[in-house]
PDB file of C-alpha atoms and ligand atoms in Angstrom:
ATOM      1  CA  UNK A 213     126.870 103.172  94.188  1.00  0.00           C
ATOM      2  CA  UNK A 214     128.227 101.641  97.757  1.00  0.00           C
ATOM      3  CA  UNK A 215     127.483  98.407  98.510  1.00  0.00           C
ATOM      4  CA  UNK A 216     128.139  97.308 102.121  1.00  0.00           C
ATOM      5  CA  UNK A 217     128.706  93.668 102.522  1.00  0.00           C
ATOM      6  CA  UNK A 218     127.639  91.957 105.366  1.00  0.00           C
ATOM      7  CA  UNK A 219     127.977  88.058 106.290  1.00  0.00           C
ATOM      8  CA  UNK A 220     125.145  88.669 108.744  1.00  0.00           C
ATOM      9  CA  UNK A 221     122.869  91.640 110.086  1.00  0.00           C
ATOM     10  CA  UNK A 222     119.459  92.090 112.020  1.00  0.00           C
ATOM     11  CA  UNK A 223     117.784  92.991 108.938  1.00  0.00           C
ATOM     12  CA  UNK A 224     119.638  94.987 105.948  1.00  0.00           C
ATOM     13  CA  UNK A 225     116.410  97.656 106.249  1.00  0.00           C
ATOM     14  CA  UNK A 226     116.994  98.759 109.917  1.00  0.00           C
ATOM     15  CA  UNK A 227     121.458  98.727 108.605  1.00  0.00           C
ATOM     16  CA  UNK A 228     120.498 100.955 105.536  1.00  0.00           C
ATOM     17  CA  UNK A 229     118.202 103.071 107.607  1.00  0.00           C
ATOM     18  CA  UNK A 230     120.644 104.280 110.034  1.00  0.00           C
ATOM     19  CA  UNK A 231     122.923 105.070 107.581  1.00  0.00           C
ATOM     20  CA  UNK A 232     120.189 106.882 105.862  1.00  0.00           C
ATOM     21  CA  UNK A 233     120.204 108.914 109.143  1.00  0.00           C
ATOM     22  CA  UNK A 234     123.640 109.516 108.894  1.00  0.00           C
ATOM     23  CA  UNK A 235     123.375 111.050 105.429  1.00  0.00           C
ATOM     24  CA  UNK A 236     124.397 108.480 103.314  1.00  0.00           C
ATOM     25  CA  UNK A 237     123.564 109.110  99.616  1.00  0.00           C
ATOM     26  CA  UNK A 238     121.150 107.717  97.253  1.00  0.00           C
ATOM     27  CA  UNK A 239     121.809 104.011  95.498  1.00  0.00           C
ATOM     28  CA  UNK A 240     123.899 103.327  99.088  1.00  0.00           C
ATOM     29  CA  UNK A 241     122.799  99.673  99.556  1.00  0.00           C
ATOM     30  CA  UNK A 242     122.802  96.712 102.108  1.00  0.00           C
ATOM     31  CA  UNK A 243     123.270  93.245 101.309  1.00  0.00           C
ATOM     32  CA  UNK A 244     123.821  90.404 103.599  1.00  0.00           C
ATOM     33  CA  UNK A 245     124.061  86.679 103.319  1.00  0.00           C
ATOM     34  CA  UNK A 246     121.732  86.135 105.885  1.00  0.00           C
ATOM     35  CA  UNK A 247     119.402  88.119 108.323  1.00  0.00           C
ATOM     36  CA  UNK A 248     118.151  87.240 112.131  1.00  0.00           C
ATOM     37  CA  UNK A 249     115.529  89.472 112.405  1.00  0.00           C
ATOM     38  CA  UNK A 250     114.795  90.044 108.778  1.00  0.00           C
ATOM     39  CA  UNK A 251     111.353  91.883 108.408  1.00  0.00           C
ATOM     40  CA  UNK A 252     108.281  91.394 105.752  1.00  0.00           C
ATOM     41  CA  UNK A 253     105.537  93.464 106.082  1.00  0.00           C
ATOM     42  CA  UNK A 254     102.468  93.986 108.574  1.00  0.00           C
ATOM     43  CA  UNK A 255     104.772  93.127 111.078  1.00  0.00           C
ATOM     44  CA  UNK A 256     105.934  89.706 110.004  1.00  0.00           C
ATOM     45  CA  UNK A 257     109.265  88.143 110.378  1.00  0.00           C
ATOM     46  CA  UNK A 258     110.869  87.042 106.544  1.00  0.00           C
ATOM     47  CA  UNK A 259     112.946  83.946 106.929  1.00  0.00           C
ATOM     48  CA  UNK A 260     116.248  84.422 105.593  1.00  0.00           C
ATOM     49  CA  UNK A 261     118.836  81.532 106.097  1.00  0.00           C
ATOM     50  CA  UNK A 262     122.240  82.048 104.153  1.00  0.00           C
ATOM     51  CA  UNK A 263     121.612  81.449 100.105  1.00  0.00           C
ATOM     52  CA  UNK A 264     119.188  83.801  99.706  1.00  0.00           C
ATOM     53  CA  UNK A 265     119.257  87.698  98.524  1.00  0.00           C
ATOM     54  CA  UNK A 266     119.083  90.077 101.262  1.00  0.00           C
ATOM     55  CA  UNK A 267     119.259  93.411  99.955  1.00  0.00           C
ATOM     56  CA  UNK A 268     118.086  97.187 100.802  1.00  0.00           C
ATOM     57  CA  UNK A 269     118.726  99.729  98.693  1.00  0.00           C
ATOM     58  CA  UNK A 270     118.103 103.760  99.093  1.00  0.00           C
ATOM     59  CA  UNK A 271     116.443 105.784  97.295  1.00  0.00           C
ATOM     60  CA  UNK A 272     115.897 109.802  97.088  1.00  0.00           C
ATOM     61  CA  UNK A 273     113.498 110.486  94.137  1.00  0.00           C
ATOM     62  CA  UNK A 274     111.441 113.628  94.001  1.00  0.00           C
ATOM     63  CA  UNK A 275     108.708 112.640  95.171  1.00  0.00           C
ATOM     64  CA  UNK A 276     105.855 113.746  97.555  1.00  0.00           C
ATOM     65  CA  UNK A 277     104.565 111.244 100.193  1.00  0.00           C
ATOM     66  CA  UNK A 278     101.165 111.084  98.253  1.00  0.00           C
ATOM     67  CA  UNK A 279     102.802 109.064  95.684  1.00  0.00           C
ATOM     68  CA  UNK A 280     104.673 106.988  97.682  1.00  0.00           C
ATOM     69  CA  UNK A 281     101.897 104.176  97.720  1.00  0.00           C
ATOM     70  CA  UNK A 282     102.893 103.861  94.226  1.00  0.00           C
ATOM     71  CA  UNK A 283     106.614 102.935  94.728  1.00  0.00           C
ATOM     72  CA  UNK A 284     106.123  99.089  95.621  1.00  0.00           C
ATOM     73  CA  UNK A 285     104.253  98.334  92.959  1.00  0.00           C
ATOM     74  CA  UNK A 286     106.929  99.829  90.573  1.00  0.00           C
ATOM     75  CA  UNK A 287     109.788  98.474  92.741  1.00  0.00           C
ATOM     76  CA  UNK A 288     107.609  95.058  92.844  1.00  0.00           C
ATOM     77  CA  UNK A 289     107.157  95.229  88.856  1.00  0.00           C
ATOM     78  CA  UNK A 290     111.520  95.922  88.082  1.00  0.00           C
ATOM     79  CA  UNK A 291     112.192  93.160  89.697  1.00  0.00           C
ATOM     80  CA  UNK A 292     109.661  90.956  88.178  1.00  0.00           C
ATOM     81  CA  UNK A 293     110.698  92.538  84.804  1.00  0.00           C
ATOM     82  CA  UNK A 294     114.409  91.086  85.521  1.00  0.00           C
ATOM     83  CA  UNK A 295     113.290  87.948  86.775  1.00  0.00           C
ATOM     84  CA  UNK A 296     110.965  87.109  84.045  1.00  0.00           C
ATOM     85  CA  UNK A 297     114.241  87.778  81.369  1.00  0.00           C
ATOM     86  CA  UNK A 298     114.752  84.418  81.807  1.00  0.00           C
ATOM     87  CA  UNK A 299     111.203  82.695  81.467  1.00  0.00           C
ATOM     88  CA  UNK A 300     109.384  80.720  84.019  1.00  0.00           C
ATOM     89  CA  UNK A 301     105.106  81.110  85.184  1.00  0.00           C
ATOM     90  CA  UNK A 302     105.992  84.752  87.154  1.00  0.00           C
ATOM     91  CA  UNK A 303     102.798  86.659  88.490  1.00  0.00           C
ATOM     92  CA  UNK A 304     102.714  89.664  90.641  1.00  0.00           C
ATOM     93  CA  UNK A 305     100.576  90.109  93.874  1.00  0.00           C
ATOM     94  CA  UNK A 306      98.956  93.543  95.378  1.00  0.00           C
ATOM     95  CA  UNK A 307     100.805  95.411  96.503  1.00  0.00           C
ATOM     96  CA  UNK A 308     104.511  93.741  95.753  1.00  0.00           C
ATOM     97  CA  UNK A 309     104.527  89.869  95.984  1.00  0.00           C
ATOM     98  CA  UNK A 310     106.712  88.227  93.149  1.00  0.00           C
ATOM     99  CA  UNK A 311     105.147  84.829  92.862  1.00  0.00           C
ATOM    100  CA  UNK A 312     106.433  81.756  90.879  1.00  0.00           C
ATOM    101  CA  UNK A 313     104.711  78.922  89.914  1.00  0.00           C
ATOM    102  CA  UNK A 314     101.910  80.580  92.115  1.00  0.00           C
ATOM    103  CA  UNK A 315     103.748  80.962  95.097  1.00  0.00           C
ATOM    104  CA  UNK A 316     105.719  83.680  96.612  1.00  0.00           C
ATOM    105  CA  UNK A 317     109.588  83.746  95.798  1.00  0.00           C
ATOM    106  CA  UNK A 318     109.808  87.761  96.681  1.00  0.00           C
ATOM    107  CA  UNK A 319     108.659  90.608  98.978  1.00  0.00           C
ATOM    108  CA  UNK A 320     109.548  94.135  98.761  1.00  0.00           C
ATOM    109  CA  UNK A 321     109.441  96.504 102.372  1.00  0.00           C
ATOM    110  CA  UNK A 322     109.652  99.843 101.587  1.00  0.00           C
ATOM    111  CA  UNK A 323     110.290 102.105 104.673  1.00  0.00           C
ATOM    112  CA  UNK A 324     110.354 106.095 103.802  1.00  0.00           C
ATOM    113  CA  UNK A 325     111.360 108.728 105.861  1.00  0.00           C
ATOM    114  CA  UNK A 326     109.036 112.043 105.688  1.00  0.00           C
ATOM    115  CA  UNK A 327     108.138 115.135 106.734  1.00  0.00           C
ATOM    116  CA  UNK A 328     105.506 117.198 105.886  1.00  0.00           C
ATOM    117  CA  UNK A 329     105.648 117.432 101.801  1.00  0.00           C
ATOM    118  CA  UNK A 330     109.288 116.196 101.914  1.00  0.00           C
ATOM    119  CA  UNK A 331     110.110 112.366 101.117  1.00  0.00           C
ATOM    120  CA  UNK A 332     113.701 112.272 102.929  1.00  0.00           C
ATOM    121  CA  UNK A 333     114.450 108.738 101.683  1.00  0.00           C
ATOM    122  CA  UNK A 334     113.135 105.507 101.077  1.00  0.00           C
ATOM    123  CA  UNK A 335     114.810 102.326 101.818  1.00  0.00           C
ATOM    124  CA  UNK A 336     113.377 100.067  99.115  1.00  0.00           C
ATOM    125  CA  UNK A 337     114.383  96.271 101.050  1.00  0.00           C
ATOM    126  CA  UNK A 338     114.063  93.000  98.854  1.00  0.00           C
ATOM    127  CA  UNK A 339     114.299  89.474  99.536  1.00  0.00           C
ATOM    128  CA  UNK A 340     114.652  87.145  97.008  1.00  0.00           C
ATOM    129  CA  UNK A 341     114.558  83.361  97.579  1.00  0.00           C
ATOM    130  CA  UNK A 342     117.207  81.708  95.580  1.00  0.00           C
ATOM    131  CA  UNK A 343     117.421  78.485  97.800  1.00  0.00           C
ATOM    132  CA  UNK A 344     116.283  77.908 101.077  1.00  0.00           C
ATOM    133  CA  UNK A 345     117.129  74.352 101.962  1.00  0.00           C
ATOM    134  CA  UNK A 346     113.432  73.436 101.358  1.00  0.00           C
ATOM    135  CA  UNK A 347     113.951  70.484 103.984  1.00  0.00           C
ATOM    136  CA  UNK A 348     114.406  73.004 106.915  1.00  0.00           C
ATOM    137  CA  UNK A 349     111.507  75.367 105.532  1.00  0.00           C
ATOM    138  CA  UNK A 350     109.237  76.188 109.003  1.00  0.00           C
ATOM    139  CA  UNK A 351     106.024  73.791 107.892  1.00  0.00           C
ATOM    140  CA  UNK A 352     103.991  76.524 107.582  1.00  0.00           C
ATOM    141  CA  UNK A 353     105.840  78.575 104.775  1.00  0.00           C
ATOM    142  CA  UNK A 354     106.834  75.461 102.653  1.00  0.00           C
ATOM    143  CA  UNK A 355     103.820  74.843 100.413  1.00  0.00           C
ATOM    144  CA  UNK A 356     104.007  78.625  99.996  1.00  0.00           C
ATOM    145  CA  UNK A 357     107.163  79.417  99.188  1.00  0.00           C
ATOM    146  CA  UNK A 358     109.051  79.125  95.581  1.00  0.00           C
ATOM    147  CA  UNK A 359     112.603  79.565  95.357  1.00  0.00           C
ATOM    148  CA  UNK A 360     114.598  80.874  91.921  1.00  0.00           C
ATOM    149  CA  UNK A 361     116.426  77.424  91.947  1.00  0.00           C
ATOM    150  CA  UNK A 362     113.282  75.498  90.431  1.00  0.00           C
ATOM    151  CA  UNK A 363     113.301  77.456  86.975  1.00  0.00           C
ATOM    152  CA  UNK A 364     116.591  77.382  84.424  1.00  0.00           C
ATOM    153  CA  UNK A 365     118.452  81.187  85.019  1.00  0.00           C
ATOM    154  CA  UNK A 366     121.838  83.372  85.853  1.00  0.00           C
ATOM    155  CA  UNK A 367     120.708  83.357  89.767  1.00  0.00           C
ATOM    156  CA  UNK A 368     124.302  83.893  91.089  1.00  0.00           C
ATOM    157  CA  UNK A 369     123.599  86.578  93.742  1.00  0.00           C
ATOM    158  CA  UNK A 370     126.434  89.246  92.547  1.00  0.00           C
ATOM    159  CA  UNK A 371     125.165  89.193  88.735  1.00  0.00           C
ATOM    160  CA  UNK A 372     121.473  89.884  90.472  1.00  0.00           C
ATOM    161  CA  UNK A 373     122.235  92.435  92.146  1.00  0.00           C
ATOM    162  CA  UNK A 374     123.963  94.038  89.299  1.00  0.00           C
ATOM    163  CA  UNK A 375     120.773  93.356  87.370  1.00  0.00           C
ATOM    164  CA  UNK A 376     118.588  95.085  90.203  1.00  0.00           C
ATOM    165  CA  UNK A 377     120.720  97.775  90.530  1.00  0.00           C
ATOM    166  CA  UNK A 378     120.001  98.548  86.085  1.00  0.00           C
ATOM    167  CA  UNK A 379     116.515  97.908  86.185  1.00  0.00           C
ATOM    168  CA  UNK A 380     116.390 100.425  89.523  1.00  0.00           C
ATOM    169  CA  UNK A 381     117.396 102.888  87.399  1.00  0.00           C
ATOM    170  CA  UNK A 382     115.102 102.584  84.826  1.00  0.00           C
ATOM    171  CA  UNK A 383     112.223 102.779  86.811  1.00  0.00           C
ATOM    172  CA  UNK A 384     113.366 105.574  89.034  1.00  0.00           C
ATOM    173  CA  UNK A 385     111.331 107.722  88.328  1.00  0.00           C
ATOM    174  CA  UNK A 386     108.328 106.506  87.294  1.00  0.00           C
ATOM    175  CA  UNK A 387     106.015 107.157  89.880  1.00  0.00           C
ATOM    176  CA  UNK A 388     104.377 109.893  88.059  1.00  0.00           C
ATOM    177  CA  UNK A 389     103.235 110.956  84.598  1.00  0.00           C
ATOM    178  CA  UNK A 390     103.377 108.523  81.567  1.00  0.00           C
ATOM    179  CA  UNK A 391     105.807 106.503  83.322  1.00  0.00           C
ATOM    180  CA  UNK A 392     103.871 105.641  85.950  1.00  0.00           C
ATOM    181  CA  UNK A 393     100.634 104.821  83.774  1.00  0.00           C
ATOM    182  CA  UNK A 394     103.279 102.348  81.509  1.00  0.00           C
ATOM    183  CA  UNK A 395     104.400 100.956  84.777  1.00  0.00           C
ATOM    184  CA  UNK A 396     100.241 100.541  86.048  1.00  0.00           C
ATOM    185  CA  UNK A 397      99.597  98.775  82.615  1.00  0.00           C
ATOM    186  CA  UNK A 398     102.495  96.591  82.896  1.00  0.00           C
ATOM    187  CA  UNK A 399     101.829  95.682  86.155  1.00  0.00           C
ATOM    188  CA  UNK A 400      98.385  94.869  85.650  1.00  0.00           C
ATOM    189  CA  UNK A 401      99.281  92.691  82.553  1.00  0.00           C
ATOM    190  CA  UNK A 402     100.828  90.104  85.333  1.00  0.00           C
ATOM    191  CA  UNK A 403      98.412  90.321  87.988  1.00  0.00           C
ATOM    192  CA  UNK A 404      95.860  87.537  88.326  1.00  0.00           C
ATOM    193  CA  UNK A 405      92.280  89.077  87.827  1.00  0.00           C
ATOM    194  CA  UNK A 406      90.540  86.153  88.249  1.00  0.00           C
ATOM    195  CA  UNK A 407      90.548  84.620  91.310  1.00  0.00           C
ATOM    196  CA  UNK A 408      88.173  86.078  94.250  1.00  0.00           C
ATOM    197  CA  UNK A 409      90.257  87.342  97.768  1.00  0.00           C
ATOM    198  CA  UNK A 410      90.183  88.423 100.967  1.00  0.00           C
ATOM    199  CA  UNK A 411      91.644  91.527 101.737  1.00  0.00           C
ATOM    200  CA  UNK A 412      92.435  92.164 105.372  1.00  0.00           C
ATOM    201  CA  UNK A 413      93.814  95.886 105.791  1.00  0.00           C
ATOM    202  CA  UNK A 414      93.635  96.324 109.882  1.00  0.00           C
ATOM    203  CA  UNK A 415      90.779  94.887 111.661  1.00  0.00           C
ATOM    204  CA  UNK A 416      88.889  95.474 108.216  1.00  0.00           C
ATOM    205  CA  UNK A 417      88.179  92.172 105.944  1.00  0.00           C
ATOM    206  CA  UNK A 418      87.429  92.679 102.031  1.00  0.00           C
ATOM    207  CA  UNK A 419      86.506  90.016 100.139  1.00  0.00           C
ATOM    208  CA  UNK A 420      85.891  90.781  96.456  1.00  0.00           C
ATOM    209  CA  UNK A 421      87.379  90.700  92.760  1.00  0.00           C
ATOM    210  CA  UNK A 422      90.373  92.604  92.130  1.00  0.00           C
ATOM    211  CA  UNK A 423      88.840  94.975  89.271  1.00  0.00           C
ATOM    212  CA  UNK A 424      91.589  97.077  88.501  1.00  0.00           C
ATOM    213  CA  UNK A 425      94.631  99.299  89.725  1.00  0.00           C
ATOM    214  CA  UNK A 426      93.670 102.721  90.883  1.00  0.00           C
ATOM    215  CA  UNK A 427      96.041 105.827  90.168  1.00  0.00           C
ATOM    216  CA  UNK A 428      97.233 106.096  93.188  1.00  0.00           C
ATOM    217  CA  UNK A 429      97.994 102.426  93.546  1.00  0.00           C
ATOM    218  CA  UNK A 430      95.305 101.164  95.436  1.00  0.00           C
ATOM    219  CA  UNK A 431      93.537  97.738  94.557  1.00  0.00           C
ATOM    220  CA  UNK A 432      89.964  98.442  93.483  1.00  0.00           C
ATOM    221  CA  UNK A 433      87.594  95.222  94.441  1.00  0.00           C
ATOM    222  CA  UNK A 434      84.367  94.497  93.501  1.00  0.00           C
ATOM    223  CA  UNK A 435      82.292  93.166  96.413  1.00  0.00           C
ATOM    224  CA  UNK A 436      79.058  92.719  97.217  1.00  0.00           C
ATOM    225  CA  UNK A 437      78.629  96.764  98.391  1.00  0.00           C
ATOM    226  CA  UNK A 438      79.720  97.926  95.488  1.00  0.00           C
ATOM    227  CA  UNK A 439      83.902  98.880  94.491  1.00  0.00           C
ATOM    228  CA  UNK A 440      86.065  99.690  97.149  1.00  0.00           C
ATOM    229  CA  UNK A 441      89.461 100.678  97.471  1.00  0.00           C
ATOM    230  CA  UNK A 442      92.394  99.466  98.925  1.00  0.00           C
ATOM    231  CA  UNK A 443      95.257 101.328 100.380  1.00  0.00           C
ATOM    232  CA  UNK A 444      97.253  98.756 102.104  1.00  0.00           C
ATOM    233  CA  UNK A 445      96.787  95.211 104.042  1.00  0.00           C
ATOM    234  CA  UNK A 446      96.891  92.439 102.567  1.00  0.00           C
ATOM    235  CA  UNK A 447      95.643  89.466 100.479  1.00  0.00           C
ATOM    236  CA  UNK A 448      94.778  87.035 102.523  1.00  0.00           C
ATOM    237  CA  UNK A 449      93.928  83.754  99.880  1.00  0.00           C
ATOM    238  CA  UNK A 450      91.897  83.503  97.183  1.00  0.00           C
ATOM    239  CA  UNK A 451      89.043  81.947  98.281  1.00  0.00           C
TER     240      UNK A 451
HETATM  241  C1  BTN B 943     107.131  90.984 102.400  1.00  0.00           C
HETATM  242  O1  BTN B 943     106.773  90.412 101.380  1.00  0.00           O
HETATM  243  O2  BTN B 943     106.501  90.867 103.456  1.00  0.00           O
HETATM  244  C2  BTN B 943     108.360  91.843 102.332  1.00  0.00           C
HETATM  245  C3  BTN B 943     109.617  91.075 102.584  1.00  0.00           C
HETATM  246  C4  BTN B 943     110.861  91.935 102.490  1.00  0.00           C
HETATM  247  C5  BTN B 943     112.103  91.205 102.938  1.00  0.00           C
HETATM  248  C6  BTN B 943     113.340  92.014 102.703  1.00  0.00           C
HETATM  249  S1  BTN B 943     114.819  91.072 102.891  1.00  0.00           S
HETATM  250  C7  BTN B 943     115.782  92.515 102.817  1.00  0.00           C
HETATM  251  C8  BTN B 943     115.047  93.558 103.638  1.00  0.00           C
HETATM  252  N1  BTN B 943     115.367  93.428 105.034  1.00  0.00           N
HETATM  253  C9  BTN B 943     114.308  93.066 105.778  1.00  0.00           C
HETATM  254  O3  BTN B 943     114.321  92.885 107.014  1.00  0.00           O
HETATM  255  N2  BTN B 943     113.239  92.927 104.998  1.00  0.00           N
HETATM  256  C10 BTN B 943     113.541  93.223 103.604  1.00  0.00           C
END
């Protein structure tokens, strides 16, 4: 495993990616103590001040793009599994939010490179608030944010990333087979059931119970047309 240290990138994806490009091999990773155009997903930016983990790391499993929807979930569920070691009110989110205390402390952005039935690579990207200097949170992220610093744990970024990096492995591969139906109960065991949302995937809007976890890692909602399933967007609020 290579880890390239940076004190400050663009976002440790778009680093990792063109090294990717280059041929760099699998477990090759990105971190950076803070990002100025770090990325979340549907096109939003992820604040990332210095004290935070920044970190992308690539991955070349054999695996076809039709199971790729799966890999945030299982990417989403090793790090909650690590997280959780050391106790605190964790939940997980469709498709990969990490919250704490009911709010979100990580994201996962998985960007893969295909081609026809060939996965080239995946750069699996996670940012994990640690502290943020709550005070200087933008106003509209700071009643929605939780950072690792409120619960009791080994947060120090270097033995994290060593932790991420073990529980990685583990789950490498399990995007298929019994591995993957472990991971989909696991998973499911931490998601909230409960609570009504809105789903917005495009210009669509969803609003239903999360039922259950499809196969191919879809959200299945029951709404008032009957169950329908959901291949990416995401949850607005519960409502
Ligand atoms: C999300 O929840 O929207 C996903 C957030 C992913 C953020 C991480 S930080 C490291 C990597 N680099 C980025 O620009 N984004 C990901």
């Amino acid at each position: 495993m290579i880890i390239h240290r940076y004190k400050s990138v663009t976002s440790t994806n778009d680093v990792l990616k063109e090294m990717a490009e280059k041929g760099a091999p699998e477990w090759t990773a990105v971190v950076a103590e803070q990002q100025t155009e770090g990325r979340g997903r549907e096109g939003r930016r992820w604040y990332s001040p210095r004290g935070s983990l920044y970190l992308s790391v690539l991955l070349k499993p054999a695996i076809l793009p039709m199971e790729l929807q799966r890999m945030p979930l299982i990417i989403s569920y090793a790090l909650a599994e690590l997280l959780m070691q050391d106790g605190g009110d964790f939940a997980l989110k469709w498709p990969n939010d990490i919250l704490l205390n009911g709010r979100k402390v990580a994201g996962v952005l998985l960007e893969a490179r295909t081609q026809g039935k060939d996965v080239h690579y995946i750069v699996a990207g996670m940012g994990i608030n640690i502290s943020l200097g709550q005070n200087s949170l933008p106003a509209d992220l700071r009643d929605r944010v939780a950072v690792l610093e409120e619960i009791i744990g080994d947060w120090s970024i270097e033995s994290m990333i060593k932790r991420i990096y073990s529980s990685l492995k583990i789950h490498h591969g399990s995007f298929r087979g019994e591995a993957w139906e472990r991971i989909r109960e696991k998973w499911s065991d931490y998601a909230d059931w409960d609570t009504p949302v809105l789903l917005r995937e495009g210009n669509r809007k969803v609003a239903g119970y999360p039922q259950s976890l499809s196969d191919d890692g879809s959200l299945v909602l029951r709404t008032s047309e009957g169950d329908v399933a959901v291949h990416s967007g995401d949850i607005v609020n519960g409502y």
